[in-house]
C-alpha positions as a printed Julia matrix, in Angstrom:
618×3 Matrix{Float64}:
  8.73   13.34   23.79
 11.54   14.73   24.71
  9.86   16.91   27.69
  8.66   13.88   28.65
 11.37   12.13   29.34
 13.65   14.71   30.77
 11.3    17.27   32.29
 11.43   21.4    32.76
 14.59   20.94   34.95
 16.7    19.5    32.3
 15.31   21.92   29.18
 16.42   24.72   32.12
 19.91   23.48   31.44
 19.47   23.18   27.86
 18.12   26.76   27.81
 21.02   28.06   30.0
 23.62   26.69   27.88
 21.98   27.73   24.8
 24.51   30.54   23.95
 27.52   28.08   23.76
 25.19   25.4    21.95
 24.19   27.71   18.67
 24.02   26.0    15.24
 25.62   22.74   14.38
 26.58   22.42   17.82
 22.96   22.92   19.21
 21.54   20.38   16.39
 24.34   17.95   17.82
 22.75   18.01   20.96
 19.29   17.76   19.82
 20.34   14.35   18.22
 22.16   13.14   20.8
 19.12   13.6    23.23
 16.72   11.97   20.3
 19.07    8.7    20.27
 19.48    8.32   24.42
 15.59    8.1    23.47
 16.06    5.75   20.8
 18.64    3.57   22.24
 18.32    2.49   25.8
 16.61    5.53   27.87
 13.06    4.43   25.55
 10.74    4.2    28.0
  9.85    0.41   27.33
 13.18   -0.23   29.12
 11.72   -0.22   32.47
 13.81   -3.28   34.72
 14.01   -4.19   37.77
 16.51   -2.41   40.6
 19.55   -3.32   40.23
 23.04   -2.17   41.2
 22.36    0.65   43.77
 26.43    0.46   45.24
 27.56    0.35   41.59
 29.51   -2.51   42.72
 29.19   -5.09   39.84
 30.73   -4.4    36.46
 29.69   -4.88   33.0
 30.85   -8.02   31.18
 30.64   -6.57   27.77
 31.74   -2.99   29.23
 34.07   -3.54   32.52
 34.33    0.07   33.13
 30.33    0.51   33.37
 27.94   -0.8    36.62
 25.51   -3.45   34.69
 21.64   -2.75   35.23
 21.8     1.07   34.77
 21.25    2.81   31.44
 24.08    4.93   30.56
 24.5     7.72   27.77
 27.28   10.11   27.11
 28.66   13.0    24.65
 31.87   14.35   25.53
 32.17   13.05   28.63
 33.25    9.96   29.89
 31.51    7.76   32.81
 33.19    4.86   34.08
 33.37    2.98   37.73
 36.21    4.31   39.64
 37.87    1.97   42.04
 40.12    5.36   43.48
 37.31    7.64   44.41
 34.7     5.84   46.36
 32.1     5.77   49.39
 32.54    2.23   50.28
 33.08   -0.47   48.4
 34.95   -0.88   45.51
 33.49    1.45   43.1
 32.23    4.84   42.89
 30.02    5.97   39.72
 32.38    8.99   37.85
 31.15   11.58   35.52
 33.95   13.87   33.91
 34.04   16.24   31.21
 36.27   15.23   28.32
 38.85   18.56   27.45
 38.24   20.35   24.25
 34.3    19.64   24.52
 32.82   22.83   24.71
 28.98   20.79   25.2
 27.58   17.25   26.3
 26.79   15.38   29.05
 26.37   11.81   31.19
 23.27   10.66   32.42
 22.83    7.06   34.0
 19.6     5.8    34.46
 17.79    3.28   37.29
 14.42    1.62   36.76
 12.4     1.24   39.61
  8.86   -0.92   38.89
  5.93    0.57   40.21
  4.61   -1.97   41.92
  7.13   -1.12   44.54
  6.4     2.54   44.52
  2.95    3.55   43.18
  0.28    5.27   45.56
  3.38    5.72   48.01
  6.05    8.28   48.99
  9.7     7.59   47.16
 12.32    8.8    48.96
 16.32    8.59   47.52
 19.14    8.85   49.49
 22.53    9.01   47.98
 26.48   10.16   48.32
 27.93   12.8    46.07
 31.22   14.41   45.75
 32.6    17.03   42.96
 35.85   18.43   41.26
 35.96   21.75   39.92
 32.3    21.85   38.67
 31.96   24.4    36.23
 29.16   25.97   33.65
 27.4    23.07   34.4
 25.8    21.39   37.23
 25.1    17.93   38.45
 21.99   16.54   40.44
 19.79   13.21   40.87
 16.01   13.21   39.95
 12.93   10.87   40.94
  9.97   11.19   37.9
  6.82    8.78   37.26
  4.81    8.25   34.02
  1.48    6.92   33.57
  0.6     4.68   30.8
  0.29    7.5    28.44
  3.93    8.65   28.83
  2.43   11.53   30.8
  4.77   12.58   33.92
  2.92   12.5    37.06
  5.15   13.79   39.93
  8.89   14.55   39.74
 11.8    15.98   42.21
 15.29   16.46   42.24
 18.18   16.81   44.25
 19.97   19.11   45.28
 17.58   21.49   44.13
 20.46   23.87   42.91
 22.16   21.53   41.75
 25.75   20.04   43.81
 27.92   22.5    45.1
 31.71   22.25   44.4
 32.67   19.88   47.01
 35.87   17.37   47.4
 34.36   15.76   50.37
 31.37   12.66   50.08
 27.97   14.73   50.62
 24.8    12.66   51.42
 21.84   14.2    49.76
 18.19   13.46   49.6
 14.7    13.53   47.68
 11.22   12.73   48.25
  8.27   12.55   45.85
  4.81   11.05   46.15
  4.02    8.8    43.56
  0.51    8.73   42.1
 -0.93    5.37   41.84
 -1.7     5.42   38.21
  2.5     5.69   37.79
  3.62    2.46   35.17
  7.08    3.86   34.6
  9.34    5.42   37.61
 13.08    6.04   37.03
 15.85    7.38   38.92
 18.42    9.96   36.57
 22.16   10.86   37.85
 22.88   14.03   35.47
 25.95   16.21   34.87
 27.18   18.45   32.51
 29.58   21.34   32.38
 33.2    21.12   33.08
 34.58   19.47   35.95
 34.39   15.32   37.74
 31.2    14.39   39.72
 31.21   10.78   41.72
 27.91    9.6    43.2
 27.69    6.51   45.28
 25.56    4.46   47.95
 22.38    4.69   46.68
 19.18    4.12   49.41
 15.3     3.74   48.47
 12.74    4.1    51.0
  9.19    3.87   50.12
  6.87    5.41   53.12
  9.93    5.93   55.31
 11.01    2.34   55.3
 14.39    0.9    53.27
 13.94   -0.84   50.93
 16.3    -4.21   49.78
 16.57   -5.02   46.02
 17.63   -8.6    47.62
 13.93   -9.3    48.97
 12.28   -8.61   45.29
 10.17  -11.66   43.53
 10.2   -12.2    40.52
  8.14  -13.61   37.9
  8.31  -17.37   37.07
  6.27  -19.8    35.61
  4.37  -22.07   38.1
  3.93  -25.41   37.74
  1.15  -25.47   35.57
  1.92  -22.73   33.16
  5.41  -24.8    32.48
  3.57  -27.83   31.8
  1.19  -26.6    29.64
  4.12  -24.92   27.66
  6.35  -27.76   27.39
  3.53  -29.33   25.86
  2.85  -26.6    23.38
  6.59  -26.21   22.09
  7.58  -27.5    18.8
 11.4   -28.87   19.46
 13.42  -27.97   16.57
 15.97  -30.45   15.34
 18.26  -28.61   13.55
 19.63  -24.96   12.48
 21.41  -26.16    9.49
 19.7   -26.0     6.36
 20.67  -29.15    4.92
 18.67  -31.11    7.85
 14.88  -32.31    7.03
 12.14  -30.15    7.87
  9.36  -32.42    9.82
 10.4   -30.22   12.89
  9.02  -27.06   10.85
  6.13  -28.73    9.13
  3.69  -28.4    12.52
  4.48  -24.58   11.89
  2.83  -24.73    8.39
 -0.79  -23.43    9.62
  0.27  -20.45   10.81
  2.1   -19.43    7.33
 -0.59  -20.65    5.04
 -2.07  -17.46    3.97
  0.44  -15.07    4.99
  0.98  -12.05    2.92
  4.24  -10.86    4.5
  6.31  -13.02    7.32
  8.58  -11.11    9.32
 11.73  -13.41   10.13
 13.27  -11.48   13.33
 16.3   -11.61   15.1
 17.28  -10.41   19.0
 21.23   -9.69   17.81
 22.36   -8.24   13.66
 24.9   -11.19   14.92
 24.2   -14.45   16.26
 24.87  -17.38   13.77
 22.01  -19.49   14.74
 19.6   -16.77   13.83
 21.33  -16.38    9.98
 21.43  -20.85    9.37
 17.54  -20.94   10.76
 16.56  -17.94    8.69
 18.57  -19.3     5.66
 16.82  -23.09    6.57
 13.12  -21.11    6.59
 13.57  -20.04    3.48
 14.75  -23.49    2.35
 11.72  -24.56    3.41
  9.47  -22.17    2.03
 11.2   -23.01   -0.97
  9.89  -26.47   -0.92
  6.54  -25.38   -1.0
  6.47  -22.43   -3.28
  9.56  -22.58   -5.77
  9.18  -18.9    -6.59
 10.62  -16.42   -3.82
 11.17  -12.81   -2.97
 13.23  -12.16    0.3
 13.34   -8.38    1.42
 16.69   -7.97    3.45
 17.57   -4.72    6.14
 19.62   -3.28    3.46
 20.02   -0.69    1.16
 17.71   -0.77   -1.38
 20.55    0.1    -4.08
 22.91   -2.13   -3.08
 21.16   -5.38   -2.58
 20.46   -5.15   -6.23
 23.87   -6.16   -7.06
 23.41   -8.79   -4.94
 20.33  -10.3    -7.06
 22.46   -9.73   -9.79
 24.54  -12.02   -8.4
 22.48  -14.89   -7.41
 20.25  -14.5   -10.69
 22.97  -14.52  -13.0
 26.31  -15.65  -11.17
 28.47  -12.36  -12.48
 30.04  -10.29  -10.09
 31.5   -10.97   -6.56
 30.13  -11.82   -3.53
 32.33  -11.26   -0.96
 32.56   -7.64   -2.46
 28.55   -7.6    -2.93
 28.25   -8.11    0.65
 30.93   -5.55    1.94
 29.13   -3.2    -0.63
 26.29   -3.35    1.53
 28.08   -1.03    4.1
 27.1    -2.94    7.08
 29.09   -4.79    8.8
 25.77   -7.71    9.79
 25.9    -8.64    6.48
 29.63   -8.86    6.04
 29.68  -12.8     7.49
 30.2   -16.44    6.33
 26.44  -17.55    6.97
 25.1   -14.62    4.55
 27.95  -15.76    1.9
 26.48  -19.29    2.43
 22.55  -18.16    1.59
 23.64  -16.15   -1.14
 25.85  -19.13   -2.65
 22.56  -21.3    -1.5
 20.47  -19.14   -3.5
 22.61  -19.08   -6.91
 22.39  -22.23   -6.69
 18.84  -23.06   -6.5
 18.61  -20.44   -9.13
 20.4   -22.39  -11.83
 18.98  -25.66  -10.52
 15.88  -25.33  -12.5
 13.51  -26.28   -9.42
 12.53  -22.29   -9.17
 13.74  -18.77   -8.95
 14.19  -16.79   -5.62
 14.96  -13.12   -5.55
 16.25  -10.94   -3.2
 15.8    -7.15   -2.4
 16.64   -4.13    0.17
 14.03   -2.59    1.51
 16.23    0.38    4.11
 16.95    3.82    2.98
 20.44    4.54    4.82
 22.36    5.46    2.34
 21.27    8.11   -0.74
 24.81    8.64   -2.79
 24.34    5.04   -4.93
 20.81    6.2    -5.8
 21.15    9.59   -6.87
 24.11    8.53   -8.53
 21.64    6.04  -10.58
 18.98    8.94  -11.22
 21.35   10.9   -12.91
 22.49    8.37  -14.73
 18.97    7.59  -15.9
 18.5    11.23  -16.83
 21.31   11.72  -18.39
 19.87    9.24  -20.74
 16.46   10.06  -20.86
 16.11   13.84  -19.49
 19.35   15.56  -20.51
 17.94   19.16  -19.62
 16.6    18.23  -16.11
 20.18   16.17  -15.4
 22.02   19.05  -16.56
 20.01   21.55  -14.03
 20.54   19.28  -11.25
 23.9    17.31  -11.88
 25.87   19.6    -9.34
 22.97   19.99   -6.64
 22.14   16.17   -6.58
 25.32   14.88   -4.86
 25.09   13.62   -1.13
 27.69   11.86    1.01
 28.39    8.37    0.89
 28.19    8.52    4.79
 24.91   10.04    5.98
 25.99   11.13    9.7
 27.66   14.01    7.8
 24.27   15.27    7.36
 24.2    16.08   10.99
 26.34   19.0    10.39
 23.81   20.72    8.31
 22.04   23.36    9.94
 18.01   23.08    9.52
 17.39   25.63    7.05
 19.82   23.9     4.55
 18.62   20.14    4.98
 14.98   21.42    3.99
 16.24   23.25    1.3
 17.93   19.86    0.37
 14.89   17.53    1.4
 12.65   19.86   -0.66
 14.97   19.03   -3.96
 14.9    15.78   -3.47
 11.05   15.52   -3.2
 10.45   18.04   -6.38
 12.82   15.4    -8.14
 10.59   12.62   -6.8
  7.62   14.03   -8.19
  9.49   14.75  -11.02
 10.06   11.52  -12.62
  7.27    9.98  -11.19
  4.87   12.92  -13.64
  6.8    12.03  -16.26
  6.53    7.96  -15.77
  4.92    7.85  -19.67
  7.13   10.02  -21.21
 10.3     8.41  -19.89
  9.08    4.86  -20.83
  9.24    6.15  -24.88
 13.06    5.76  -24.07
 13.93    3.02  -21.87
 11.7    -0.22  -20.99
  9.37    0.39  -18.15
 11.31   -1.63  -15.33
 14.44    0.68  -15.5
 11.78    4.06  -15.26
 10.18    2.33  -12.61
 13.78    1.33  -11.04
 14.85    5.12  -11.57
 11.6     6.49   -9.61
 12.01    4.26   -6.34
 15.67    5.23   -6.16
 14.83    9.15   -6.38
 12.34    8.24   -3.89
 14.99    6.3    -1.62
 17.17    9.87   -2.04
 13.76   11.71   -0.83
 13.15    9.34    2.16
 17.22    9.07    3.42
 17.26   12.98    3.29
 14.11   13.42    5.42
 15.33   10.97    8.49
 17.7    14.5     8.54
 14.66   17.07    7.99
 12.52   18.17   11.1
  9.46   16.55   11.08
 10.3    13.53    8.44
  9.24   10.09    7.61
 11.05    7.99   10.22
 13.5     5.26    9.08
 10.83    2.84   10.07
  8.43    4.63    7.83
  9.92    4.72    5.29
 11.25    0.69    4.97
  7.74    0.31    5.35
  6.67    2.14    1.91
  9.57    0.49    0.48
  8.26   -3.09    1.76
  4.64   -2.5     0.19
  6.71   -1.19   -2.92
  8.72   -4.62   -3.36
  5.51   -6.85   -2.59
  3.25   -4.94   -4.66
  5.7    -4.51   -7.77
  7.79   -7.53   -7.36
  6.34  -10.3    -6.06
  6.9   -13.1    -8.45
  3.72  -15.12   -7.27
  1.0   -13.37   -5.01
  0.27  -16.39   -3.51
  3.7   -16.76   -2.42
  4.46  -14.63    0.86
  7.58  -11.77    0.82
  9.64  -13.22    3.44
 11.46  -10.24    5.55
 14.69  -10.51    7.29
 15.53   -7.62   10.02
 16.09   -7.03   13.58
 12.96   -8.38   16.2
 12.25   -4.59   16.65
 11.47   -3.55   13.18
  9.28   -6.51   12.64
  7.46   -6.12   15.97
  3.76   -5.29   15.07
  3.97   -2.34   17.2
  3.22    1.46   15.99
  6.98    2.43   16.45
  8.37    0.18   13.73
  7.53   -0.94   10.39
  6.2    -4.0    11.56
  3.1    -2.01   13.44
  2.48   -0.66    9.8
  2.44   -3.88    7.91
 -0.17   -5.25   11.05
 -2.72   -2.63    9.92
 -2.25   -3.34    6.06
 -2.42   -6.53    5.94
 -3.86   -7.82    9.48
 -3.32  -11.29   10.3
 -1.84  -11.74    6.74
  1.26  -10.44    8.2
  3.13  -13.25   10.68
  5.57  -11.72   12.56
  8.5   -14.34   13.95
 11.26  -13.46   16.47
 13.86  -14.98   17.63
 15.98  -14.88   21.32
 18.47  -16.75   23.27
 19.47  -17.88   26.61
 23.2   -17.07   26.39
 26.12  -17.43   24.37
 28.24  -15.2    22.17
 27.37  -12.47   19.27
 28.94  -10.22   17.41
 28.98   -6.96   17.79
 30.47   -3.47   18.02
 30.9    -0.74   20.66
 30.64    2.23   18.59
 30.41    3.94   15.39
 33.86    3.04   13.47
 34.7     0.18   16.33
 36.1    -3.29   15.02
 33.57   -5.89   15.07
 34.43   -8.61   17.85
 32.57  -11.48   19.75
 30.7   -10.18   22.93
 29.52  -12.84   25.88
 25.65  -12.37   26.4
 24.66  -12.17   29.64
 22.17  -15.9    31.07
 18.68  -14.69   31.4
 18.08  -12.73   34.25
 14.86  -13.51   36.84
 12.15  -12.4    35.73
 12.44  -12.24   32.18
 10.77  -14.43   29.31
 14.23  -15.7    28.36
 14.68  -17.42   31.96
 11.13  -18.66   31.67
 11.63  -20.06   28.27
 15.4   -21.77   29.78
 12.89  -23.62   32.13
 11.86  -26.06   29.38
 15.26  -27.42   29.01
 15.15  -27.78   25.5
 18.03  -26.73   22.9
 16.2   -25.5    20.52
 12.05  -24.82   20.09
  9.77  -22.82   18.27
  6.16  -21.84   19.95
  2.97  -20.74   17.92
  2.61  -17.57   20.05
 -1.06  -16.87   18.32
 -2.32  -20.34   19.46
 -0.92  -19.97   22.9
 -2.16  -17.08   24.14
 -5.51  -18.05   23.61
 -5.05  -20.47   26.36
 -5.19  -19.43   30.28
 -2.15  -21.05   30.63
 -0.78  -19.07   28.15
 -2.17  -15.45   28.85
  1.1   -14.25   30.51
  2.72  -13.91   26.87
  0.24  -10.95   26.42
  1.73   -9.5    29.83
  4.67   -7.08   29.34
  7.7    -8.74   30.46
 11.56   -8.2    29.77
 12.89   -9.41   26.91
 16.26   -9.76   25.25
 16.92   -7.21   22.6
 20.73   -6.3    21.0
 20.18   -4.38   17.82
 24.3    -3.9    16.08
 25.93   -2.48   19.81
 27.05   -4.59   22.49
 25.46   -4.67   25.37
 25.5    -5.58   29.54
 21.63   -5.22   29.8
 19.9    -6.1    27.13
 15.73   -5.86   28.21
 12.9    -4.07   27.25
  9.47   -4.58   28.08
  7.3    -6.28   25.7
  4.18   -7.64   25.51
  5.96  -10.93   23.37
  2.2   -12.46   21.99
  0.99   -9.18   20.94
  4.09   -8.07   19.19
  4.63  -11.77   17.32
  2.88  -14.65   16.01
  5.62  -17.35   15.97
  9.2   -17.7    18.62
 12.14  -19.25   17.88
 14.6   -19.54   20.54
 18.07  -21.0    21.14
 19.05  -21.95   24.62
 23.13  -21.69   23.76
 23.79  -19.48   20.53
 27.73  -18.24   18.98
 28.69  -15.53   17.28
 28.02  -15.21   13.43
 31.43  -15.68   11.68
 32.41  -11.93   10.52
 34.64  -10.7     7.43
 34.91   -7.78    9.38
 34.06   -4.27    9.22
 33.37   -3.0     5.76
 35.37   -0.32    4.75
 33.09    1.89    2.54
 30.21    3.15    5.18
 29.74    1.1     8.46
């Protein structure tokens, strides 16, 4: 996947560094090139062109041109106001001192109905400052719909030549009509500043203006038709009635599984509506189980909590090591839920389902084998110890973290051989507890191990463990609470696994926004703060969705697509996604009716109300 997205020409660099990368500094790089994948350079994240003269800044990141994907390790790339072409801004790439490795790369989206079946040409200014072991270049490249690359070029071909003075360089490639994604890369690496500048596209010789693209909008009928269709929703508190969410009751009547998504980890609406579904549900069914994106360990103390009222909930919460969950609307549902608990109308119970962290669950194995398996504990008391932060994992070479994942699976099959034996000591519940937390250990340690269970994988097993051993009433669905992603029934996230257990049984339900304010960080280890979101750009479902100038709605997606009116859900459009990082341009392409079942959206949303960042893991 990799190849795919960067090509022979950047693997040449790679390859040509490769002395200077060796070891934990080579597996660094690997990682960083697997998350530019992962977050923001996916190829889903294909926009429309924006930005060329790099003359409008971020709102969320001032120093960055909005509408271009940007990644960086040990460099830093910023708009420069000193250095530029025209305008106000330049685009600057420079190499950060005492990084021996890394690199910038900005990205541009260009949609192929544009340039497909036609020649691509790129014009643009470059100037350098003592460029070396490194290089720096531009590069046109075209997928199909397989993720296949069709046609690429770059420029210049040897890369830019150490040059104070503004350069124009230029690129052709013919693109092949079956191209779905084309982008446009600026690269550098090595030592040294590179600016670039004035960017031109011509397609078959003639310019072309971003200011003279159409977009996408409902027409007339298509709006009516889905004003008519929306369900207005009255309220997000969850002390309000719910007649608003009563027309949604068909589609939840013999679900299995309902995902409850959310476009931002923190937008206050999102947590009250979530915390008012389950109200509701609770109406109907008495008897819950909620599965939370948490650790699996931790959330445990949490149920403690809210089943028997002992412990602390502020400190519960900051146990979790998240900061999402570290807010005054999840204080409010777990209060909510102790409450209902001793109220004698039902019992709801709450689990993790993620894998993040392993130390609190090896930490319980031994414990449980200290008790029940006092030779096996004593063999592996000093070799079962792992961080309470997992990115320190990343500094283990290979050979050691599958030496280390291979432990932690023999220990896995361990106790789960010996499931009869250990029950002659303990009650079954606490074996079974002690054999999903060795296999949390076995699943955290593989995200590390070439060729492992994805995170997404494995919250997936973990799901199907909690519905299938804890579910207090099979007729009563597990209700899920995670990021729109995860839940998406797509074959990159959990939720595409779930789809093809339990087919229609499983009801996905996101939820977006217009604009407003979130929460949010910038980094690993940054303070949590309030970000603005950007208002829905042209094109996108979020600007079609503003159209029907209501406050709050929710649509059933699976009815609505079934309509002519309603087939453009099924299209893939831009949509707003903002996972725990702030961001200026927050799209990908979905197909929203294939991916969910049910929307929720908010037209004006604020930012959930944080404790802060936790102090353990973050």
């Amino acid at each position: 996947m990799v190849q795919l997205i960067f090509g022979a020409n950047f693997f040449e660099i790679v390859i040509s560094n490769f002395d200077r990368l060796k070891g934990v500094q080579m597996k660094r790089l690997l990682i960083f090139i697997l998350a530019l994948l992962l977050d923001g350079f996916d190829l889903a994240y294909s926009q429309h062109i924006q930005n060329l003269n790099f003359e409008k800044a971020g709102i969320v990141h001032p120093n960055q041109p909005t509408g271009w994907s940007t990644r960086w390790d040990g460099f830093e790339l910023s708009l420069d106001s000193l250095v530029a072409k025209s305008g106000k801004y330049s685009l600057k790439s420079t190499a950060l001192p005492g990084h021996d490795s890394g690199y910038a790369i900005s990205r541009q989206s260009i949609p192929a109905d544009i340039a497909a079946g036609k020649n691509l040409e790129v014009k643009l200014w470059m100037r350098s400052d003592q460029i070396q072991n490194g290089t720096a270049f531009f590069r046109l490249i075209a997928f199909d719909d397989e993720s296949e690359v069709l046609s690429s070029t770059r420029g210049p071909e040897k890369g830019l030549p150490e040059t104070d003075r503004w350069q124009q360089y230029s690129a052709s490639v013919s693109i092949d009509k079956q191209a779905q994604l084309i982008y446009l890369d600026l690269f550098h690496n090595g030592k040294g500043s590179v600016w670039f500048d004035d960017i031109e596209l011509f397609t078959e010789g003639e310019k072309y203006d971003p200011g003279n693209q159409i977009f996408w909008s409902l027409d007339p009928a298509e709006l009516t038709f889905l004003s008519n269709q929306a369900i207005a929703l009255h309220s997000v508190e969850p002390e309000n009635d719910f007649s608003d969410l009563d027309h949604l009751t068909p589609l939840f009547q013999n679900a299995s599984i309902i995902g409850l998504g959310e476009a931002t980890h923190g937008t206050r609406e999102f947590f009250r509506m979530k915390h008012r579904f389950v109200k509701w549900f609770a109406q109907e069914h008495d008897t819950l189980l909620v599965a939370i994106e948490a650790n699996m360990p931790e959330v445990r103390e949490i149920n403690n909590y809210i089943l028997t009222g002992k412990g602390d909930a502020k400190e519960a919460l900051a146990d979790l090591g998240y900061w999402v969950w570290n807010t005054e609307e999840m204080l409010a549902f777990m209060e909510w839920m102790k409450n209902y608990n001793t109220s004698g109308k039902g019992k709801i119970e709450v689990y993790g389902f993620d894998m993040a962290f392993p130390s609190r669950a090896a930490d319980s194995v031994l414990t449980f084998l200290e008790q029940v398996d006092p030779v096996l504990f004593d063999t592996l008391q000093q070799d079962y110890q792992f961080p309470a932060n997992p990115s320190e994992l990343n500094r283990i070479d290979d050979e050691n973290i599958i030496e280390i994942h291979q432990l932690t699976q023999d220990v896995y099959k361990t106790l789960s051989e010996n499931r009869i034996k250990y029950i002659q000591y303990v009650n079954p519940e606490t074996v079974e507890w002690a054999i999903q937390y060795a296999r949390i250990v076995e699943q955290a340690m593989g995200r590390f191990t070439p060729g492992g269970k994805t995170r997404d994988e494995s919250m997936a097993e973990n799901i199907n463990w909690i519905y299938f051993n804890k579910s207090i009433d099979r007729n009563t669905p597990l209700l899920l609470w995670a990021h729109n992603d995860h839940i998406a029934r797509s074959p990159y996230w959990f939720g595409g696994e779930l789809s093809e257990k339990y087919g229609k049984s499983y009801v996905p339900v996101v939820f977006s926004f217009g604009d407003g304010h979130y929460s949010a960080v910038l980094g690993p280890g940054q303070p949590v703060a309030s970000y603005p979101a950007p208002s829905p750009k042209k094109g996108s479902v979020e600007y079609a969705l503003r159209t029907l100038e209501l406050p709050a709605f929710a649509l059933n997606l699976r009815q609505i697509k079934e309509n002519a009116l309603g087939s453009w859900l099924e299209e893939e459009k831009p949509v707003k996604s903002i996972g725990s990082v702030a961001r200026d341009d927050p799209y990908k392409n979905i197909s929203l009716a294939d991916y969910f079942d049910v929307l929720i959206y908010f037209d004006k949303t604020t930012a959930s109300r944080s404790f802060g960042q936790p102090a353990k893991n973050n």
